[in-house]
């Protein structure tokens, strides 16, 4: 399981980064690119490892504006969020926890991270609201 966690960390693209990281991440992970879906306002690129499936949402300008995941673990958000990581950590610290609630939403001024699920079925998404293309609904980011 520890090896799967380490490999899953390398599978992550950086929010706000370019789409080029998908190829590098896939090679480092020895993972399979499961699918690439081209939609009018963005492309979804999916990478799959033994522990987690990560979907990158890339705008037509080539910028990763959102990332979602599901799997056995939540990926390392420090890696996943890149330059947004410190803002996320501060917002997470400032957001009160509610006992018994399996869904957590952390909002910073430039990034939103939502995590939910239960053991062995964990899900989440992270997005930068300013980077989400016009006409894209947040409901599409699953």
Short mmCIF file of N, CA and C in Angstrom, two decimals:
data_model
loop_
_atom_site.label_atom_id
_atom_site.label_comp_id
_atom_site.label_asym_id
_atom_site.label_seq_id
_atom_site.Cartn_x
_atom_site.Cartn_y
_atom_site.Cartn_z
N UNK A 1 0.83 -1.20 0.00
CA UNK A 1 0.00 0.00 0.00
C UNK A 1 0.86 1.25 0.00
N UNK A 2 1.98 1.24 0.72
CA UNK A 2 2.87 2.41 0.74
C UNK A 2 3.42 2.69 -0.64
N UNK A 3 3.76 1.65 -1.40
CA UNK A 3 4.26 1.85 -2.75
C UNK A 3 3.17 2.45 -3.64
N UNK A 4 1.95 2.00 -3.48
CA UNK A 4 0.85 2.55 -4.26
C UNK A 4 0.64 4.01 -3.94
N UNK A 5 0.79 4.38 -2.66
CA UNK A 5 0.62 5.78 -2.26
C UNK A 5 1.70 6.64 -2.89
N UNK A 6 2.95 6.19 -2.86
CA UNK A 6 4.05 6.94 -3.44
C UNK A 6 3.85 7.09 -4.94
N UNK A 7 3.46 6.02 -5.60
CA UNK A 7 3.25 6.10 -7.04
C UNK A 7 2.08 7.00 -7.36
N UNK A 8 1.04 6.99 -6.56
CA UNK A 8 -0.12 7.84 -6.83
C UNK A 8 0.26 9.30 -6.74
N UNK A 9 1.19 9.64 -5.87
CA UNK A 9 1.60 11.03 -5.77
C UNK A 9 2.19 11.51 -7.09
N UNK A 10 2.97 10.68 -7.76
CA UNK A 10 3.60 11.08 -9.00
C UNK A 10 2.61 11.17 -10.16
N UNK A 11 1.41 10.64 -9.99
CA UNK A 11 0.44 10.63 -11.07
C UNK A 11 -0.30 11.95 -11.18
N UNK A 12 -0.07 12.84 -10.27
CA UNK A 12 -0.87 14.04 -10.20
C UNK A 12 -0.33 15.17 -11.06
N UNK A 13 -1.21 15.84 -11.73
CA UNK A 13 -0.85 17.06 -12.44
C UNK A 13 -0.94 18.21 -11.46
N UNK A 14 -0.42 19.32 -11.87
CA UNK A 14 -0.45 20.48 -11.00
C UNK A 14 -1.55 21.43 -11.45
N UNK A 15 -2.41 21.79 -10.54
CA UNK A 15 -3.48 22.73 -10.83
C UNK A 15 -2.86 24.04 -11.28
N UNK A 16 -3.34 24.57 -12.40
CA UNK A 16 -2.79 25.80 -12.96
C UNK A 16 -1.61 25.56 -13.88
N UNK A 17 -1.11 24.32 -13.93
CA UNK A 17 0.02 23.98 -14.80
C UNK A 17 -0.45 23.63 -16.20
N UNK A 18 0.47 23.18 -17.02
CA UNK A 18 0.13 22.84 -18.40
C UNK A 18 -0.23 21.36 -18.52
N UNK A 19 -0.83 21.03 -19.65
CA UNK A 19 -1.24 19.66 -19.91
C UNK A 19 -0.06 18.74 -20.16
N UNK A 20 1.12 19.29 -20.41
CA UNK A 20 2.31 18.47 -20.69
C UNK A 20 2.66 17.52 -19.55
N UNK A 21 2.26 17.84 -18.34
CA UNK A 21 2.62 17.01 -17.19
C UNK A 21 1.97 15.63 -17.24
N UNK A 22 0.91 15.46 -18.00
CA UNK A 22 0.23 14.16 -18.06
C UNK A 22 1.17 13.09 -18.58
N UNK A 23 1.88 13.36 -19.66
CA UNK A 23 2.78 12.37 -20.23
C UNK A 23 3.91 12.04 -19.28
N UNK A 24 4.49 13.05 -18.66
CA UNK A 24 5.56 12.84 -17.69
C UNK A 24 5.07 12.03 -16.50
N UNK A 25 3.90 12.39 -15.99
CA UNK A 25 3.33 11.68 -14.84
C UNK A 25 3.05 10.23 -15.17
N UNK A 26 2.48 10.00 -16.34
CA UNK A 26 2.13 8.64 -16.75
C UNK A 26 3.38 7.77 -16.86
N UNK A 27 4.44 8.32 -17.43
CA UNK A 27 5.69 7.56 -17.57
C UNK A 27 6.31 7.26 -16.21
N UNK A 28 6.33 8.25 -15.32
CA UNK A 28 6.91 8.06 -13.99
C UNK A 28 6.14 7.01 -13.19
N UNK A 29 4.86 6.96 -13.40
CA UNK A 29 3.99 6.03 -12.67
C UNK A 29 3.94 4.65 -13.30
N UNK A 30 4.30 4.56 -14.58
CA UNK A 30 4.07 3.34 -15.35
C UNK A 30 2.59 3.01 -15.33
N UNK A 31 1.80 4.05 -15.43
CA UNK A 31 0.34 3.91 -15.41
C UNK A 31 -0.18 3.95 -16.83
N UNK A 32 -1.42 3.63 -16.95
CA UNK A 32 -2.06 3.65 -18.26
C UNK A 32 -2.89 4.91 -18.40
N UNK A 33 -2.83 5.50 -19.57
CA UNK A 33 -3.77 6.57 -19.87
C UNK A 33 -5.04 5.86 -20.27
N UNK A 34 -6.05 6.03 -19.49
CA UNK A 34 -7.28 5.29 -19.71
C UNK A 34 -8.11 5.92 -20.81
N UNK A 35 -8.20 7.24 -20.80
CA UNK A 35 -9.06 7.89 -21.79
C UNK A 35 -8.70 9.36 -21.91
N UNK A 36 -8.94 9.88 -23.08
CA UNK A 36 -8.90 11.32 -23.31
C UNK A 36 -10.22 11.67 -23.96
N UNK A 37 -10.94 12.58 -23.35
CA UNK A 37 -12.24 12.98 -23.86
C UNK A 37 -12.18 14.45 -24.24
N UNK A 38 -12.48 14.74 -25.49
CA UNK A 38 -12.46 16.12 -25.98
C UNK A 38 -13.89 16.65 -25.98
N UNK A 39 -14.09 17.75 -25.25
CA UNK A 39 -15.38 18.42 -25.17
C UNK A 39 -15.22 19.82 -25.75
N UNK A 40 -16.32 20.53 -25.99
CA UNK A 40 -16.20 21.85 -26.63
C UNK A 40 -15.30 22.85 -25.90
N UNK A 41 -15.34 22.90 -24.57
CA UNK A 41 -14.59 23.92 -23.83
C UNK A 41 -13.33 23.39 -23.15
N UNK A 42 -13.15 22.08 -23.13
CA UNK A 42 -12.00 21.50 -22.43
C UNK A 42 -11.80 20.05 -22.82
N UNK A 43 -10.67 19.51 -22.38
CA UNK A 43 -10.33 18.10 -22.59
C UNK A 43 -10.13 17.45 -21.23
N UNK A 44 -10.59 16.22 -21.08
CA UNK A 44 -10.38 15.46 -19.85
C UNK A 44 -9.36 14.37 -20.16
N UNK A 45 -8.27 14.36 -19.41
CA UNK A 45 -7.25 13.33 -19.56
C UNK A 45 -7.24 12.51 -18.28
N UNK A 46 -7.32 11.21 -18.42
CA UNK A 46 -7.43 10.32 -17.27
C UNK A 46 -6.21 9.41 -17.17
N UNK A 47 -5.66 9.32 -15.96
CA UNK A 47 -4.53 8.44 -15.67
C UNK A 47 -4.99 7.47 -14.57
N UNK A 48 -4.62 6.21 -14.71
CA UNK A 48 -5.05 5.20 -13.74
C UNK A 48 -3.85 4.44 -13.20
N UNK A 49 -3.78 4.32 -11.87
CA UNK A 49 -2.79 3.46 -11.22
C UNK A 49 -3.55 2.44 -10.39
N UNK A 50 -2.84 1.64 -9.64
CA UNK A 50 -3.50 0.65 -8.78
C UNK A 50 -4.29 1.30 -7.66
N UNK A 51 -3.90 2.51 -7.23
CA UNK A 51 -4.50 3.12 -6.05
C UNK A 51 -5.50 4.22 -6.34
N UNK A 52 -5.37 4.88 -7.48
CA UNK A 52 -6.21 6.06 -7.71
C UNK A 52 -6.35 6.34 -9.21
N UNK A 53 -7.49 6.90 -9.56
CA UNK A 53 -7.74 7.37 -10.92
C UNK A 53 -7.83 8.89 -10.84
N UNK A 54 -7.04 9.57 -11.65
CA UNK A 54 -7.00 11.03 -11.64
C UNK A 54 -7.43 11.54 -13.01
N UNK A 55 -8.33 12.52 -12.99
CA UNK A 55 -8.79 13.16 -14.21
C UNK A 55 -8.35 14.62 -14.19
N UNK A 56 -7.66 15.03 -15.24
CA UNK A 56 -7.24 16.42 -15.40
C UNK A 56 -8.17 17.10 -16.38
N UNK A 57 -8.62 18.26 -16.03
CA UNK A 57 -9.49 19.04 -16.90
C UNK A 57 -8.63 20.17 -17.46
N UNK A 58 -8.40 20.13 -18.76
CA UNK A 58 -7.48 21.05 -19.42
C UNK A 58 -8.26 21.96 -20.35
N UNK A 59 -8.10 23.27 -20.15
CA UNK A 59 -8.80 24.25 -20.99
C UNK A 59 -8.23 24.23 -22.41
N UNK A 60 -8.92 24.87 -23.33
CA UNK A 60 -8.43 24.95 -24.71
C UNK A 60 -7.11 25.73 -24.78
N UNK A 61 -6.79 26.51 -23.75
CA UNK A 61 -5.51 27.23 -23.68
C UNK A 61 -4.39 26.33 -23.16
N UNK A 62 -4.72 25.08 -22.79
CA UNK A 62 -3.71 24.14 -22.33
C UNK A 62 -3.38 24.21 -20.85
N UNK A 63 -4.27 24.83 -20.06
CA UNK A 63 -4.05 25.00 -18.63
C UNK A 63 -4.96 24.06 -17.84
N UNK A 64 -4.39 23.37 -16.86
CA UNK A 64 -5.18 22.48 -15.99
C UNK A 64 -5.98 23.36 -15.03
N UNK A 65 -7.30 23.38 -15.19
CA UNK A 65 -8.15 24.23 -14.34
C UNK A 65 -8.83 23.46 -13.23
N UNK A 66 -8.84 22.14 -13.33
CA UNK A 66 -9.45 21.31 -12.29
C UNK A 66 -8.87 19.91 -12.35
N UNK A 67 -8.94 19.23 -11.22
CA UNK A 67 -8.51 17.85 -11.13
C UNK A 67 -9.51 17.13 -10.24
N UNK A 68 -9.89 15.92 -10.64
CA UNK A 68 -10.75 15.12 -9.76
C UNK A 68 -10.11 13.75 -9.61
N UNK A 69 -10.52 13.04 -8.58
CA UNK A 69 -9.93 11.73 -8.32
C UNK A 69 -10.93 10.83 -7.62
N UNK A 70 -10.67 9.53 -7.75
CA UNK A 70 -11.37 8.53 -6.96
C UNK A 70 -10.45 7.33 -6.84
N UNK A 71 -10.55 6.66 -5.69
CA UNK A 71 -9.72 5.49 -5.50
C UNK A 71 -9.61 5.07 -4.05
N UNK A 72 -8.56 4.32 -3.78
CA UNK A 72 -8.34 3.80 -2.44
C UNK A 72 -7.82 4.87 -1.49
N UNK A 73 -7.21 5.91 -2.04
CA UNK A 73 -6.60 6.98 -1.24
C UNK A 73 -6.95 8.34 -1.82
N UNK A 74 -6.81 9.37 -1.01
CA UNK A 74 -6.80 10.74 -1.53
C UNK A 74 -5.36 11.02 -1.93
N UNK A 75 -5.14 11.61 -3.08
CA UNK A 75 -3.76 11.91 -3.47
C UNK A 75 -3.14 13.00 -2.60
N UNK A 76 -1.83 13.14 -2.68
CA UNK A 76 -1.10 14.16 -1.94
C UNK A 76 -1.48 15.53 -2.49
N UNK A 77 -2.23 16.29 -1.70
CA UNK A 77 -2.72 17.58 -2.19
C UNK A 77 -1.63 18.62 -2.31
N UNK A 78 -0.53 18.46 -1.60
CA UNK A 78 0.58 19.39 -1.77
C UNK A 78 1.09 19.33 -3.20
N UNK A 79 1.24 18.13 -3.71
CA UNK A 79 1.67 17.94 -5.09
C UNK A 79 0.56 18.34 -6.06
N UNK A 80 -0.62 17.90 -5.78
CA UNK A 80 -1.76 18.13 -6.66
C UNK A 80 -2.05 19.61 -6.88
N UNK A 81 -1.93 20.41 -5.84
CA UNK A 81 -2.29 21.82 -5.92
C UNK A 81 -1.16 22.73 -6.35
N UNK A 82 0.05 22.25 -6.35
CA UNK A 82 1.18 23.06 -6.80
C UNK A 82 1.25 24.39 -6.07
N UNK A 83 1.19 25.49 -6.81
CA UNK A 83 1.32 26.82 -6.22
C UNK A 83 0.12 27.20 -5.35
N UNK A 84 -0.97 26.46 -5.43
CA UNK A 84 -2.15 26.72 -4.60
C UNK A 84 -2.09 26.00 -3.25
N UNK A 85 -1.08 25.17 -3.04
CA UNK A 85 -1.02 24.31 -1.85
C UNK A 85 -0.98 25.10 -0.55
N UNK A 86 -0.20 26.15 -0.47
CA UNK A 86 -0.10 26.89 0.80
C UNK A 86 -1.41 27.59 1.12
N UNK A 87 -2.08 28.12 0.10
CA UNK A 87 -3.40 28.74 0.34
C UNK A 87 -4.39 27.70 0.84
N UNK A 88 -4.36 26.51 0.24
CA UNK A 88 -5.25 25.43 0.67
C UNK A 88 -4.98 25.05 2.13
N UNK A 89 -3.71 24.87 2.48
CA UNK A 89 -3.38 24.49 3.86
C UNK A 89 -3.89 25.52 4.86
N UNK A 90 -3.76 26.80 4.54
CA UNK A 90 -4.25 27.84 5.45
C UNK A 90 -5.77 27.81 5.54
N UNK A 91 -6.44 27.67 4.39
CA UNK A 91 -7.90 27.62 4.38
C UNK A 91 -8.40 26.38 5.11
N UNK A 92 -7.70 25.26 4.97
CA UNK A 92 -8.09 24.04 5.68
C UNK A 92 -7.96 24.24 7.19
N UNK A 93 -6.90 24.90 7.59
CA UNK A 93 -6.69 25.19 9.02
C UNK A 93 -7.82 26.07 9.56
N UNK A 94 -8.29 27.01 8.75
CA UNK A 94 -9.32 27.96 9.17
C UNK A 94 -10.74 27.42 9.05
N UNK A 95 -10.93 26.30 8.36
CA UNK A 95 -12.26 25.73 8.15
C UNK A 95 -12.58 24.75 9.28
N UNK A 96 -13.67 24.99 10.03
CA UNK A 96 -14.00 24.08 11.13
C UNK A 96 -14.39 22.69 10.62
N UNK A 97 -14.04 21.69 11.39
CA UNK A 97 -14.43 20.31 11.08
C UNK A 97 -15.74 19.99 11.79
N UNK A 98 -16.56 19.17 11.16
CA UNK A 98 -17.82 18.74 11.74
C UNK A 98 -17.78 17.23 11.91
N UNK A 99 -17.88 16.78 13.14
CA UNK A 99 -17.80 15.35 13.43
C UNK A 99 -18.93 14.59 12.72
N UNK A 100 -18.58 13.45 12.16
CA UNK A 100 -19.56 12.59 11.52
C UNK A 100 -19.88 12.96 10.09
N UNK A 101 -19.34 14.05 9.59
CA UNK A 101 -19.60 14.47 8.21
C UNK A 101 -18.49 13.91 7.32
N UNK A 102 -18.86 13.21 6.27
CA UNK A 102 -17.88 12.58 5.40
C UNK A 102 -17.47 13.46 4.23
N UNK A 103 -18.06 14.61 4.10
CA UNK A 103 -17.73 15.51 3.01
C UNK A 103 -17.08 16.75 3.60
N UNK A 104 -16.01 17.19 2.97
CA UNK A 104 -15.30 18.38 3.45
C UNK A 104 -15.02 19.29 2.27
N UNK A 105 -15.39 20.55 2.42
CA UNK A 105 -15.12 21.56 1.40
C UNK A 105 -14.26 22.64 2.03
N UNK A 106 -13.16 22.93 1.37
CA UNK A 106 -12.24 23.96 1.83
C UNK A 106 -12.13 24.99 0.71
N UNK A 107 -12.47 26.24 1.05
CA UNK A 107 -12.44 27.32 0.06
C UNK A 107 -11.39 28.35 0.43
N UNK A 108 -10.47 28.56 -0.47
CA UNK A 108 -9.52 29.66 -0.36
C UNK A 108 -9.95 30.75 -1.32
N UNK A 109 -9.20 31.81 -1.41
CA UNK A 109 -9.57 32.89 -2.33
C UNK A 109 -9.36 32.49 -3.79
N UNK A 110 -8.46 31.53 -4.06
CA UNK A 110 -8.16 31.15 -5.44
C UNK A 110 -8.34 29.67 -5.74
N UNK A 111 -8.65 28.88 -4.72
CA UNK A 111 -8.76 27.44 -4.92
C UNK A 111 -9.87 26.86 -4.05
N UNK A 112 -10.54 25.83 -4.58
CA UNK A 112 -11.56 25.10 -3.83
C UNK A 112 -11.20 23.62 -3.90
N UNK A 113 -11.23 22.97 -2.74
CA UNK A 113 -10.95 21.53 -2.67
C UNK A 113 -12.11 20.87 -1.94
N UNK A 114 -12.67 19.83 -2.55
CA UNK A 114 -13.75 19.07 -1.94
C UNK A 114 -13.31 17.61 -1.87
N UNK A 115 -13.49 17.00 -0.70
CA UNK A 115 -13.14 15.59 -0.51
C UNK A 115 -14.33 14.89 0.15
N UNK A 116 -14.59 13.67 -0.27
CA UNK A 116 -15.67 12.90 0.32
C UNK A 116 -15.40 11.42 0.12
N UNK A 117 -16.27 10.60 0.69
CA UNK A 117 -16.16 9.16 0.53
C UNK A 117 -15.93 8.46 1.85
N UNK A 118 -15.60 7.19 1.75
CA UNK A 118 -15.32 6.37 2.92
C UNK A 118 -14.17 5.42 2.57
N UNK A 119 -13.68 4.71 3.56
CA UNK A 119 -12.51 3.87 3.38
C UNK A 119 -12.60 3.05 2.09
N UNK A 120 -11.54 3.12 1.30
CA UNK A 120 -11.38 2.39 0.04
C UNK A 120 -12.28 2.90 -1.08
N UNK A 121 -12.99 3.98 -0.85
CA UNK A 121 -13.80 4.62 -1.89
C UNK A 121 -13.76 6.13 -1.66
N UNK A 122 -12.61 6.71 -1.90
CA UNK A 122 -12.40 8.13 -1.63
C UNK A 122 -12.45 8.92 -2.93
N UNK A 123 -13.05 10.08 -2.85
CA UNK A 123 -13.23 10.92 -4.04
C UNK A 123 -12.93 12.37 -3.69
N UNK A 124 -12.76 13.14 -4.73
CA UNK A 124 -12.56 14.56 -4.50
C UNK A 124 -12.32 15.31 -5.79
N UNK A 125 -12.24 16.62 -5.63
CA UNK A 125 -11.90 17.47 -6.76
C UNK A 125 -11.29 18.75 -6.23
N UNK A 126 -10.48 19.35 -7.07
CA UNK A 126 -9.86 20.63 -6.76
C UNK A 126 -9.96 21.48 -8.02
N UNK A 127 -10.28 22.74 -7.84
CA UNK A 127 -10.35 23.62 -9.01
C UNK A 127 -10.02 25.05 -8.61
N UNK A 128 -9.56 25.77 -9.60
CA UNK A 128 -9.27 27.19 -9.44
C UNK A 128 -10.39 27.94 -10.14
N UNK A 129 -11.32 28.55 -9.40
CA UNK A 129 -12.48 29.18 -10.03
C UNK A 129 -12.13 30.17 -11.14
N UNK A 130 -11.04 30.90 -10.99
CA UNK A 130 -10.66 31.89 -12.00
C UNK A 130 -10.21 31.23 -13.31
N UNK A 131 -9.83 29.96 -13.27
CA UNK A 131 -9.35 29.27 -14.46
C UNK A 131 -10.43 28.45 -15.17
N UNK A 132 -11.58 28.25 -14.52
CA UNK A 132 -12.65 27.45 -15.13
C UNK A 132 -13.18 28.20 -16.35
N UNK A 133 -13.16 27.56 -17.53
CA UNK A 133 -13.62 28.24 -18.75
C UNK A 133 -15.09 28.63 -18.67
N UNK A 134 -15.43 29.70 -19.35
CA UNK A 134 -16.82 30.15 -19.43
C UNK A 134 -17.66 29.03 -20.03
N UNK A 135 -18.84 28.82 -19.48
CA UNK A 135 -19.75 27.81 -19.99
C UNK A 135 -19.55 26.43 -19.38
N UNK A 136 -18.56 26.26 -18.52
CA UNK A 136 -18.32 24.96 -17.88
C UNK A 136 -18.98 24.97 -16.51
N UNK A 137 -19.86 24.00 -16.27
CA UNK A 137 -20.52 23.86 -14.98
C UNK A 137 -19.64 23.04 -14.04
N UNK A 138 -19.62 23.43 -12.78
CA UNK A 138 -18.85 22.65 -11.80
C UNK A 138 -19.38 21.23 -11.67
N UNK A 139 -20.64 21.02 -12.01
CA UNK A 139 -21.22 19.67 -11.96
C UNK A 139 -20.56 18.73 -12.96
N UNK A 140 -19.89 19.28 -13.97
CA UNK A 140 -19.20 18.46 -14.97
C UNK A 140 -17.89 17.89 -14.44
N UNK A 141 -17.38 18.45 -13.37
CA UNK A 141 -16.06 18.08 -12.85
C UNK A 141 -16.20 16.96 -11.83
N UNK A 142 -16.28 15.73 -12.30
CA UNK A 142 -16.51 14.58 -11.43
C UNK A 142 -15.37 13.61 -11.52
#
